[in-house]
Amino acid sequence: MAGRFTPPTSTTRTTVRGGHVPVPAQAREAPEPPAPDAPETPRTPDLGLTLGPLRRGPGDPTFRTTSDGSVWRASRTPAGPGTLRVAVRAGAVEAEAWGPGGDWLLDGLPRLLGADDDPAAFVPRHRLLAATHRRRPGLRLTRTGLVMESLIPSILEQKVTTDEAYRAWRLLVRKYGEPAPGPAPDGMHVMPDAPTWARIPSWEWHRAGVDDKRASTVLRAARVARRLEEAAGMEPEQAQRRLELIPGIGPWTSAETIQRSNGAPDAVTVGDYHLPGIVGYALAGDRTTDDTAMLELLAPYAGQRHRAARLILLSGRVPPRRAPRFTPGNIAAL
């Protein structure tokens, strides 16, 4: 199955961290400069910026970029496993999909690339954000329509280093997932379905470096996966409330999930170890900012606070490191 579409000339409504996946230069074609008085026209989404937050580390088995400028994703859709390849050619998006979920992935491609997002709704109130917004015209906030594929890795990222979380995701998906359909790059896998997550034995969680608390949260979520997937069609605030009914899922985890699954432009992440200090340093020169102060700084961007935080992360203005990196734990060695 294959499809090709030109990005829409207008969008209807608005949508994470500052994820940016390097996409080979073949996929980036410099647009012709507009005439001096010509109105600004929408640009093709930047695949690296738009889809970057979906990658869980450089070894993510569900995400790959290739030398021809293509981005590959392996997903478990309501119709079954599927593989999607997407690339930008001559100002248009080309896509192919394989597997039982291929049609579902192609149908959702416009939303995945930000068709529901409205970058024009963001009005910069700080010089840093204005400059970053101008330099990143291809940024769109993705909407996958899939909750569990973002929820489970977000649970694994709770209160550990990103390297530990990425390793756990990589090991578990490779061992309990299934090979991606179609001619996907070697090593790509579709994540396990909910019953498989629920059947992973305790010692395998331990070997992957996942403590009992996070493993138990994943198991609770897997048992009600169908109800949680319904959150993808809800308004972001309602969706977060649905997720937070599960013990072990709080505002941090629900925001990290809804940013991706629902394309929520205002779902700012609270409870993060680094984000308040980054936002405070970028907007007020204060690296000791807490969640309350961060929300006050982002108040002028109500409705677009997640986009504002994302642009701050993409700006590169972060406080200088003053201490060694946190030493990862080794649960598997206990």
GROMACS .gro file of N, CA and C in nm, residues 78-152:
model
  225
   78PRO      N    1  -0.512  -0.051   1.598
   78PRO     CA    2  -0.636  -0.126   1.626
   78PRO      C    3  -0.662  -0.236   1.524
   79ALA      N    4  -0.604  -0.225   1.403
   79ALA     CA    5  -0.622  -0.328   1.299
   79ALA      C    6  -0.513  -0.433   1.303
   80GLY      N    7  -0.413  -0.417   1.388
   80GLY     CA    8  -0.303  -0.512   1.395
   80GLY      C    9  -0.170  -0.445   1.371
   81PRO      N   10  -0.062  -0.522   1.369
   81PRO     CA   11   0.071  -0.463   1.349
   81PRO      C   12   0.087  -0.406   1.209
   82GLY      N   13   0.164  -0.299   1.200
   82GLY     CA   14   0.189  -0.238   1.071
   82GLY      C   15   0.321  -0.165   1.070
   83THR      N   16   0.376  -0.149   0.951
   83THR     CA   17   0.500  -0.074   0.931
   83THR      C   18   0.472   0.041   0.836
   84LEU      N   19   0.522   0.159   0.870
   84LEU     CA   20   0.503   0.279   0.789
   84LEU      C   21   0.638   0.334   0.749
   85ARG      N   22   0.653   0.365   0.621
   85ARG     CA   23   0.771   0.439   0.573
   85ARG      C   24   0.723   0.570   0.517
   86VAL      N   25   0.783   0.680   0.561
   86VAL     CA   26   0.742   0.812   0.514
   86VAL      C   27   0.866   0.892   0.477
   87ALA      N   28   0.856   0.968   0.369
   87ALA     CA   29   0.966   1.052   0.323
   87ALA      C   30   0.908   1.173   0.254
   88VAL      N   31   0.990   1.276   0.240
   88VAL     CA   32   0.951   1.398   0.170
   88VAL      C   33   1.026   1.403   0.038
   89ARG      N   34   0.951   1.418  -0.071
   89ARG     CA   35   1.010   1.426  -0.205
   89ARG      C   36   0.943   1.540  -0.280
   90ALA      N   37   1.022   1.634  -0.327
   90ALA     CA   38   0.973   1.744  -0.410
   90ALA      C   39   0.855   1.816  -0.346
   91GLY      N   40   0.865   1.840  -0.215
   91GLY     CA   41   0.762   1.918  -0.147
   91GLY      C   42   0.638   1.840  -0.111
   92ALA      N   43   0.633   1.711  -0.141
   92ALA     CA   44   0.518   1.628  -0.106
   92ALA      C   45   0.564   1.512  -0.021
   93VAL      N   46   0.470   1.458   0.056
   93VAL     CA   47   0.500   1.345   0.143
   93VAL      C   48   0.464   1.216   0.072
   94GLU      N   49   0.558   1.124   0.067
   94GLU     CA   50   0.535   0.991   0.012
   94GLU      C   51   0.533   0.891   0.126
   95ALA      N   52   0.442   0.795   0.119
   95ALA     CA   53   0.431   0.698   0.227
   95ALA      C   54   0.392   0.562   0.173
   96GLU      N   55   0.445   0.460   0.238
   96GLU     CA   56   0.407   0.321   0.211
   96GLU      C   57   0.385   0.253   0.345
   97ALA      N   58   0.298   0.152   0.345
   97ALA     CA   59   0.269   0.081   0.468
   97ALA      C   60   0.244  -0.066   0.438
   98TRP      N   61   0.276  -0.151   0.535
   98TRP     CA   62   0.263  -0.295   0.520
   98TRP      C   63   0.199  -0.353   0.646
   99GLY      N   64   0.142  -0.471   0.632
   99GLY     CA   65   0.085  -0.542   0.745
   99GLY      C   66  -0.062  -0.514   0.763
  100PRO      N   67  -0.127  -0.587   0.855
  100PRO     CA   68  -0.270  -0.567   0.879
  100PRO      C   69  -0.305  -0.424   0.919
  101GLY      N   70  -0.212  -0.354   0.985
  101GLY     CA   71  -0.238  -0.216   1.025
  101GLY      C   72  -0.195  -0.113   0.924
  102GLY      N   73  -0.154  -0.155   0.802
  102GLY     CA   74  -0.104  -0.061   0.703
  102GLY      C   75  -0.205   0.043   0.662
  103ASP      N   76  -0.329   0.002   0.634
  103ASP     CA   77  -0.431   0.100   0.594
  103ASP      C   78  -0.457   0.200   0.705
  104TRP      N   79  -0.461   0.150   0.829
  104TRP     CA   80  -0.486   0.239   0.943
  104TRP      C   81  -0.375   0.344   0.953
  105LEU      N   82  -0.251   0.302   0.933
  105LEU     CA   83  -0.139   0.395   0.941
  105LEU      C   84  -0.145   0.499   0.830
  106LEU      N   85  -0.179   0.458   0.709
  106LEU     CA   86  -0.190   0.555   0.599
  106LEU      C   87  -0.305   0.651   0.621
  107ASP      N   88  -0.417   0.602   0.673
  107ASP     CA   89  -0.530   0.691   0.702
  107ASP      C   90  -0.493   0.796   0.805
  108GLY      N   91  -0.409   0.758   0.901
  108GLY     CA   92  -0.371   0.851   1.007
  108GLY      C   93  -0.248   0.934   0.977
  109LEU      N   94  -0.191   0.919   0.857
  109LEU     CA   95  -0.066   0.988   0.825
  109LEU      C   96  -0.077   1.140   0.834
  110PRO      N   97  -0.182   1.203   0.780
  110PRO     CA   98  -0.189   1.349   0.795
  110PRO      C   99  -0.184   1.395   0.940
  111ARG      N  100  -0.257   1.327   1.029
  111ARG     CA  101  -0.254   1.365   1.171
  111ARG      C  102  -0.117   1.338   1.232
  112LEU      N  103  -0.054   1.228   1.189
  112LEU     CA  104   0.080   1.198   1.240
  112LEU      C  105   0.178   1.310   1.206
  113LEU      N  106   0.161   1.370   1.089
  113LEU     CA  107   0.251   1.476   1.044
  113LEU      C  108   0.200   1.616   1.079
  114GLY      N  109   0.099   1.623   1.165
  114GLY     CA  110   0.058   1.754   1.217
  114GLY      C  111  -0.055   1.822   1.146
  115ALA      N  112  -0.140   1.749   1.073
  115ALA     CA  113  -0.252   1.813   1.004
  115ALA      C  114  -0.351   1.877   1.102
  116ASP      N  115  -0.360   1.822   1.224
  116ASP     CA  116  -0.449   1.879   1.326
  116ASP      C  117  -0.381   1.991   1.405
  117ASP      N  118  -0.255   2.014   1.378
  117ASP     CA  119  -0.179   2.114   1.453
  117ASP      C  120  -0.190   2.249   1.383
  118ASP      N  121  -0.184   2.355   1.462
  118ASP     CA  122  -0.191   2.490   1.407
  118ASP      C  123  -0.078   2.574   1.463
  119PRO      N  124   0.038   2.573   1.397
  119PRO     CA  125   0.151   2.652   1.448
  119PRO      C  126   0.120   2.801   1.458
  120ALA      N  127   0.028   2.850   1.375
  120ALA     CA  128  -0.005   2.993   1.377
  120ALA      C  129  -0.075   3.034   1.506
  121ALA      N  130  -0.126   2.936   1.583
  121ALA     CA  131  -0.191   2.969   1.709
  121ALA      C  132  -0.091   3.011   1.816
  122PHE      N  133   0.037   2.984   1.791
  122PHE     CA  134   0.140   3.019   1.888
  122PHE      C  135   0.189   3.161   1.863
  123VAL      N  136   0.181   3.246   1.965
  123VAL     CA  137   0.226   3.385   1.957
  123VAL      C  138   0.342   3.402   2.053
  124PRO      N  139   0.466   3.416   2.004
  124PRO     CA  140   0.581   3.428   2.094
  124PRO      C  141   0.574   3.553   2.180
  125ARG      N  142   0.606   3.538   2.306
  125ARG     CA  143   0.611   3.651   2.399
  125ARG      C  144   0.753   3.680   2.447
  126HIS      N  145   0.846   3.596   2.405
  126HIS     CA  146   0.986   3.614   2.443
  126HIS      C  147   1.071   3.609   2.316
  127ARG      N  148   1.179   3.685   2.317
  127ARG     CA  149   1.265   3.692   2.199
  127ARG      C  150   1.323   3.554   2.164
  128LEU      N  151   1.361   3.477   2.266
  128LEU     CA  152   1.417   3.344   2.240
  128LEU      C  153   1.317   3.256   2.166
  129LEU      N  154   1.193   3.257   2.210
  129LEU     CA  155   1.092   3.173   2.146
  129LEU      C  156   1.056   3.224   2.008
  130ALA      N  157   1.057   3.355   1.991
  130ALA     CA  158   1.030   3.409   1.857
  130ALA      C  159   1.137   3.365   1.758
  131ALA      N  160   1.263   3.370   1.801
  131ALA     CA  161   1.372   3.330   1.712
  131ALA      C  162   1.368   3.181   1.682
  132THR      N  163   1.341   3.099   1.784
  132THR     CA  164   1.336   2.954   1.763
  132THR      C  165   1.217   2.916   1.675
  133HIS      N  166   1.104   2.980   1.699
  133HIS     CA  167   0.984   2.955   1.618
  133HIS      C  168   1.009   2.987   1.471
  134ARG      N  169   1.084   3.094   1.448
  134ARG     CA  170   1.115   3.135   1.311
  134ARG      C  171   1.214   3.039   1.246
  135ARG      N  172   1.309   2.985   1.323
  135ARG     CA  173   1.410   2.895   1.269
  135ARG      C  174   1.359   2.754   1.247
  136ARG      N  175   1.246   2.721   1.305
  136ARG     CA  176   1.193   2.585   1.297
  136ARG      C  177   1.056   2.584   1.229
  137PRO      N  178   1.046   2.633   1.106
  137PRO     CA  179   0.914   2.642   1.041
  137PRO      C  180   0.851   2.507   1.011
  138GLY      N  181   0.931   2.401   1.008
  138GLY     CA  182   0.877   2.269   0.977
  138GLY      C  183   0.829   2.192   1.097
  139LEU      N  184   0.834   2.251   1.217
  139LEU     CA  185   0.790   2.181   1.337
  139LEU      C  186   0.638   2.170   1.340
  140ARG      N  187   0.589   2.048   1.355
  140ARG     CA  188   0.448   2.022   1.379
  140ARG      C  189   0.438   1.928   1.498
  141LEU      N  190   0.330   1.937   1.573
  141LEU     CA  191   0.309   1.849   1.687
  141LEU      C  192   0.231   1.728   1.640
  142THR      N  193   0.293   1.613   1.653
  142THR     CA  194   0.236   1.490   1.600
  142THR      C  195   0.117   1.442   1.681
  143ARG      N  196   0.032   1.362   1.616
  143ARG     CA  197  -0.081   1.297   1.683
  143ARG      C  198  -0.090   1.155   1.629
  144THR      N  199  -0.049   1.057   1.711
  144THR     CA  200  -0.043   0.919   1.664
  144THR      C  201  -0.178   0.849   1.671
  145GLY      N  202  -0.265   0.889   1.764
  145GLY     CA  203  -0.390   0.817   1.783
  145GLY      C  204  -0.373   0.685   1.856
  146LEU      N  205  -0.254   0.660   1.910
  146LEU     CA  206  -0.223   0.535   1.979
  146LEU      C  207  -0.173   0.568   2.120
  147VAL      N  208  -0.241   0.518   2.220
  147VAL     CA  209  -0.208   0.553   2.358
  147VAL      C  210  -0.101   0.460   2.416
  148MET      N  211  -0.121   0.330   2.405
  148MET     CA  212  -0.032   0.237   2.474
  148MET      C  213   0.112   0.245   2.424
  149GLU      N  214   0.133   0.275   2.295
  149GLU     CA  215   0.270   0.279   2.244
  149GLU      C  216   0.348   0.398   2.299
  150SER      N  217   0.278   0.498   2.352
  150SER     CA  218   0.346   0.609   2.420
  150SER      C  219   0.341   0.595   2.571
  151LEU      N  220   0.235   0.532   2.621
  151LEU     CA  221   0.219   0.519   2.766
  151LEU      C  222   0.323   0.426   2.826
  152ILE      N  223   0.343   0.308   2.767
  152ILE     CA  224   0.435   0.211   2.828
  152ILE      C  225   0.578   0.263   2.835
   0.00000   0.00000   0.00000
